[in-house]
């Protein structure tokens, strides 16, 4: 059996080249969400209210030196955009605004909302959550599109390993960008062309992904900026209805095409078995990640990660 190298890329793999970090993304998220107020009579933004509560909870844990810093520096030292997103996902569980069992949570039995959230406008929860996803996608694309200028060292890293070992890679990427794809060129991520949609999007094919050949493999464990749900014409909408879940993500030919559909489409939230609200998007974020990895391609990517860790003798961890 051909020997391969398992490579796992974390967030730190990009920061030297891009200067984009969890801290910078969190600042952008907080500022971009200010238009989503708690309600029409309250001028405080929903995300600001969430952040103020986090500050109050963790105030005792903030170091004396940090207490002299700005409020934003304090916030980004104790929480990230994922914490904010997690609270937004949980908030609908307490509102009981839909009145049917599948959207009710056991939290309502023993918990009540803080007074400031009593008259919370539900649509602003979803608006703020969508704004977070949009902000992250746009910020990632801002450096993803500058690969030619900023990605030289990143690309050289993989090229030198390939030259020195003459081995193929099984890459598992926790980041949302496409720098690995732009570096390798010839790779297998499981996506194949769709007749009549070659210039728009590709669909995930398990048999293609599991092929043992001489290509590198790339698996985005938490999604990617070009992933999105499919946009078929009405006559083709059920073409793959019996082959894949309606939650299966497709890969669009470029970011602008994926973004265009993302901004024009509306998708209702899902729920965990316990009734917790779940926002499902092209990228996996928040603190309920495992509940969002149960559909393709993400579930197959995680399956391959487990198998690669067992079968490949070499492992590289970056970031």
PDB file of N, CA, C and O in Angstrom, residues 36-65:
ATOM      1  N   UNK A  36     -28.293  45.001  14.644  1.00  0.00           N
ATOM      2  CA  UNK A  36     -29.323  44.074  15.112  1.00  0.00           C
ATOM      3  C   UNK A  36     -29.574  44.313  16.599  1.00  0.00           C
ATOM      4  O   UNK A  36     -28.833  43.851  17.464  1.00  0.00           O
ATOM      5  N   UNK A  37     -30.629  45.084  16.884  1.00  0.00           N
ATOM      6  CA  UNK A  37     -30.939  45.491  18.247  1.00  0.00           C
ATOM      7  C   UNK A  37     -31.709  44.398  18.984  1.00  0.00           C
ATOM      8  O   UNK A  37     -32.249  43.471  18.378  1.00  0.00           O
ATOM      9  N   UNK A  38     -31.778  44.528  20.305  1.00  0.00           N
ATOM     10  CA  UNK A  38     -32.555  43.574  21.102  1.00  0.00           C
ATOM     11  C   UNK A  38     -34.019  43.639  20.685  1.00  0.00           C
ATOM     12  O   UNK A  38     -34.681  42.619  20.497  1.00  0.00           O
ATOM     13  N   UNK A  39     -34.528  44.855  20.539  1.00  0.00           N
ATOM     14  CA  UNK A  39     -35.871  45.067  20.001  1.00  0.00           C
ATOM     15  C   UNK A  39     -35.957  46.498  19.499  1.00  0.00           C
ATOM     16  O   UNK A  39     -34.997  47.264  19.597  1.00  0.00           O
ATOM     17  N   UNK A  40     -37.109  46.881  18.970  1.00  0.00           N
ATOM     18  CA  UNK A  40     -37.256  48.199  18.357  1.00  0.00           C
ATOM     19  C   UNK A  40     -37.163  49.346  19.355  1.00  0.00           C
ATOM     20  O   UNK A  40     -36.874  50.486  18.975  1.00  0.00           O
ATOM     21  N   UNK A  41     -37.408  49.077  20.625  1.00  0.00           N
ATOM     22  CA  UNK A  41     -37.372  50.135  21.631  1.00  0.00           C
ATOM     23  C   UNK A  41     -36.084  50.140  22.445  1.00  0.00           C
ATOM     24  O   UNK A  41     -35.925  50.925  23.369  1.00  0.00           O
ATOM     25  N   UNK A  42     -35.150  49.264  22.106  1.00  0.00           N
ATOM     26  CA  UNK A  42     -33.891  49.171  22.834  1.00  0.00           C
ATOM     27  C   UNK A  42     -32.749  49.415  21.857  1.00  0.00           C
ATOM     28  O   UNK A  42     -32.599  48.694  20.873  1.00  0.00           O
ATOM     29  N   UNK A  43     -31.939  50.421  22.135  1.00  0.00           N
ATOM     30  CA  UNK A  43     -30.890  50.806  21.195  1.00  0.00           C
ATOM     31  C   UNK A  43     -29.629  49.951  21.333  1.00  0.00           C
ATOM     32  O   UNK A  43     -28.698  50.084  20.540  1.00  0.00           O
ATOM     33  N   UNK A  44     -29.597  49.060  22.312  1.00  0.00           N
ATOM     34  CA  UNK A  44     -28.431  48.187  22.500  1.00  0.00           C
ATOM     35  C   UNK A  44     -28.477  47.049  21.493  1.00  0.00           C
ATOM     36  O   UNK A  44     -29.517  46.410  21.316  1.00  0.00           O
ATOM     37  N   UNK A  45     -27.356  46.806  20.834  1.00  0.00           N
ATOM     38  CA  UNK A  45     -27.334  45.689  19.895  1.00  0.00           C
ATOM     39  C   UNK A  45     -27.356  44.373  20.653  1.00  0.00           C
ATOM     40  O   UNK A  45     -26.858  44.274  21.786  1.00  0.00           O
ATOM     41  N   UNK A  46     -27.932  43.361  20.035  1.00  0.00           N
ATOM     42  CA  UNK A  46     -28.036  42.045  20.657  1.00  0.00           C
ATOM     43  C   UNK A  46     -26.656  41.486  20.980  1.00  0.00           C
ATOM     44  O   UNK A  46     -26.424  40.953  22.081  1.00  0.00           O
ATOM     45  N   UNK A  47     -25.727  41.621  20.047  1.00  0.00           N
ATOM     46  CA  UNK A  47     -24.373  41.090  20.269  1.00  0.00           C
ATOM     47  C   UNK A  47     -23.657  41.866  21.368  1.00  0.00           C
ATOM     48  O   UNK A  47     -22.941  41.284  22.184  1.00  0.00           O
ATOM     49  N   UNK A  48     -23.853  43.193  21.428  1.00  0.00           N
ATOM     50  CA  UNK A  48     -23.252  43.969  22.515  1.00  0.00           C
ATOM     51  C   UNK A  48     -23.789  43.520  23.872  1.00  0.00           C
ATOM     52  O   UNK A  48     -23.045  43.435  24.851  1.00  0.00           O
ATOM     53  N   UNK A  49     -25.081  43.239  23.927  1.00  0.00           N
ATOM     54  CA  UNK A  49     -25.682  42.769  25.181  1.00  0.00           C
ATOM     55  C   UNK A  49     -25.081  41.429  25.602  1.00  0.00           C
ATOM     56  O   UNK A  49     -24.799  41.196  26.791  1.00  0.00           O
ATOM     57  N   UNK A  50     -24.876  40.546  24.631  1.00  0.00           N
ATOM     58  CA  UNK A  50     -24.246  39.245  24.913  1.00  0.00           C
ATOM     59  C   UNK A  50     -22.827  39.453  25.431  1.00  0.00           C
ATOM     60  O   UNK A  50     -22.414  38.842  26.426  1.00  0.00           O
ATOM     61  N   UNK A  51     -22.076  40.344  24.778  1.00  0.00           N
ATOM     62  CA  UNK A  51     -20.698  40.610  25.188  1.00  0.00           C
ATOM     63  C   UNK A  51     -20.636  41.224  26.582  1.00  0.00           C
ATOM     64  O   UNK A  51     -19.751  40.883  27.384  1.00  0.00           O
ATOM     65  N   UNK A  52     -21.566  42.131  26.891  1.00  0.00           N
ATOM     66  CA  UNK A  52     -21.591  42.739  28.221  1.00  0.00           C
ATOM     67  C   UNK A  52     -21.815  41.689  29.301  1.00  0.00           C
ATOM     68  O   UNK A  52     -21.219  41.761  30.392  1.00  0.00           O
ATOM     69  N   UNK A  53     -22.662  40.731  29.012  1.00  0.00           N
ATOM     70  CA  UNK A  53     -22.905  39.655  29.977  1.00  0.00           C
ATOM     71  C   UNK A  53     -21.675  38.768  30.148  1.00  0.00           C
ATOM     72  O   UNK A  53     -21.363  38.331  31.258  1.00  0.00           O
ATOM     73  N   UNK A  54     -20.966  38.497  29.038  1.00  0.00           N
ATOM     74  CA  UNK A  54     -19.719  37.737  29.147  1.00  0.00           C
ATOM     75  C   UNK A  54     -18.701  38.474  30.016  1.00  0.00           C
ATOM     76  O   UNK A  54     -18.022  37.873  30.856  1.00  0.00           O
ATOM     77  N   UNK A  55     -18.592  39.794  29.824  1.00  0.00           N
ATOM     78  CA  UNK A  55     -17.657  40.582  30.618  1.00  0.00           C
ATOM     79  C   UNK A  55     -17.992  40.509  32.102  1.00  0.00           C
ATOM     80  O   UNK A  55     -17.109  40.401  32.959  1.00  0.00           O
ATOM     81  N   UNK A  56     -19.269  40.573  32.392  1.00  0.00           N
ATOM     82  CA  UNK A  56     -19.703  40.517  33.791  1.00  0.00           C
ATOM     83  C   UNK A  56     -19.373  39.154  34.407  1.00  0.00           C
ATOM     84  O   UNK A  56     -18.926  39.060  35.552  1.00  0.00           O
ATOM     85  N   UNK A  57     -19.588  38.095  33.641  1.00  0.00           N
ATOM     86  CA  UNK A  57     -19.330  36.739  34.139  1.00  0.00           C
ATOM     87  C   UNK A  57     -17.846  36.503  34.380  1.00  0.00           C
ATOM     88  O   UNK A  57     -17.446  35.944  35.410  1.00  0.00           O
ATOM     89  N   UNK A  58     -17.012  36.948  33.444  1.00  0.00           N
ATOM     90  CA  UNK A  58     -15.586  36.638  33.506  1.00  0.00           C
ATOM     91  C   UNK A  58     -14.733  37.768  34.079  1.00  0.00           C
ATOM     92  O   UNK A  58     -13.500  37.682  34.065  1.00  0.00           O
ATOM     93  N   UNK A  59     -15.361  38.793  34.614  1.00  0.00           N
ATOM     94  CA  UNK A  59     -14.630  39.963  35.087  1.00  0.00           C
ATOM     95  C   UNK A  59     -13.551  39.601  36.116  1.00  0.00           C
ATOM     96  O   UNK A  59     -12.444  40.143  36.104  1.00  0.00           O
ATOM     97  N   UNK A  60     -13.855  38.674  37.004  1.00  0.00           N
ATOM     98  CA  UNK A  60     -12.910  38.301  38.059  1.00  0.00           C
ATOM     99  C   UNK A  60     -11.689  37.578  37.507  1.00  0.00           C
ATOM    100  O   UNK A  60     -10.644  37.524  38.162  1.00  0.00           O
ATOM    101  N   UNK A  61     -11.828  36.998  36.306  1.00  0.00           N
ATOM    102  CA  UNK A  61     -10.724  36.234  35.726  1.00  0.00           C
ATOM    103  C   UNK A  61      -9.812  37.087  34.851  1.00  0.00           C
ATOM    104  O   UNK A  61      -8.768  36.614  34.401  1.00  0.00           O
ATOM    105  N   UNK A  62     -10.200  38.332  34.592  1.00  0.00           N
ATOM    106  CA  UNK A  62      -9.389  39.214  33.763  1.00  0.00           C
ATOM    107  C   UNK A  62      -8.191  39.694  34.571  1.00  0.00           C
ATOM    108  O   UNK A  62      -8.329  40.163  35.700  1.00  0.00           O
ATOM    109  N   UNK A  63      -7.006  39.587  33.997  1.00  0.00           N
ATOM    110  CA  UNK A  63      -5.784  39.977  34.704  1.00  0.00           C
ATOM    111  C   UNK A  63      -5.777  41.479  34.966  1.00  0.00           C
ATOM    112  O   UNK A  63      -6.382  42.259  34.214  1.00  0.00           O
ATOM    113  N   UNK A  64      -5.106  41.916  36.044  1.00  0.00           N
ATOM    114  CA  UNK A  64      -5.035  43.355  36.358  1.00  0.00           C
ATOM    115  C   UNK A  64      -4.502  44.193  35.206  1.00  0.00           C
ATOM    116  O   UNK A  64      -4.962  45.311  34.980  1.00  0.00           O
ATOM    117  N   UNK A  65      -3.525  43.670  34.465  1.00  0.00           N
ATOM    118  CA  UNK A  65      -2.973  44.411  33.330  1.00  0.00           C
ATOM    119  C   UNK A  65      -4.015  44.619  32.235  1.00  0.00           C
ATOM    120  O   UNK A  65      -4.109  45.686  31.632  1.00  0.00           O
TER     121      UNK A  65
END
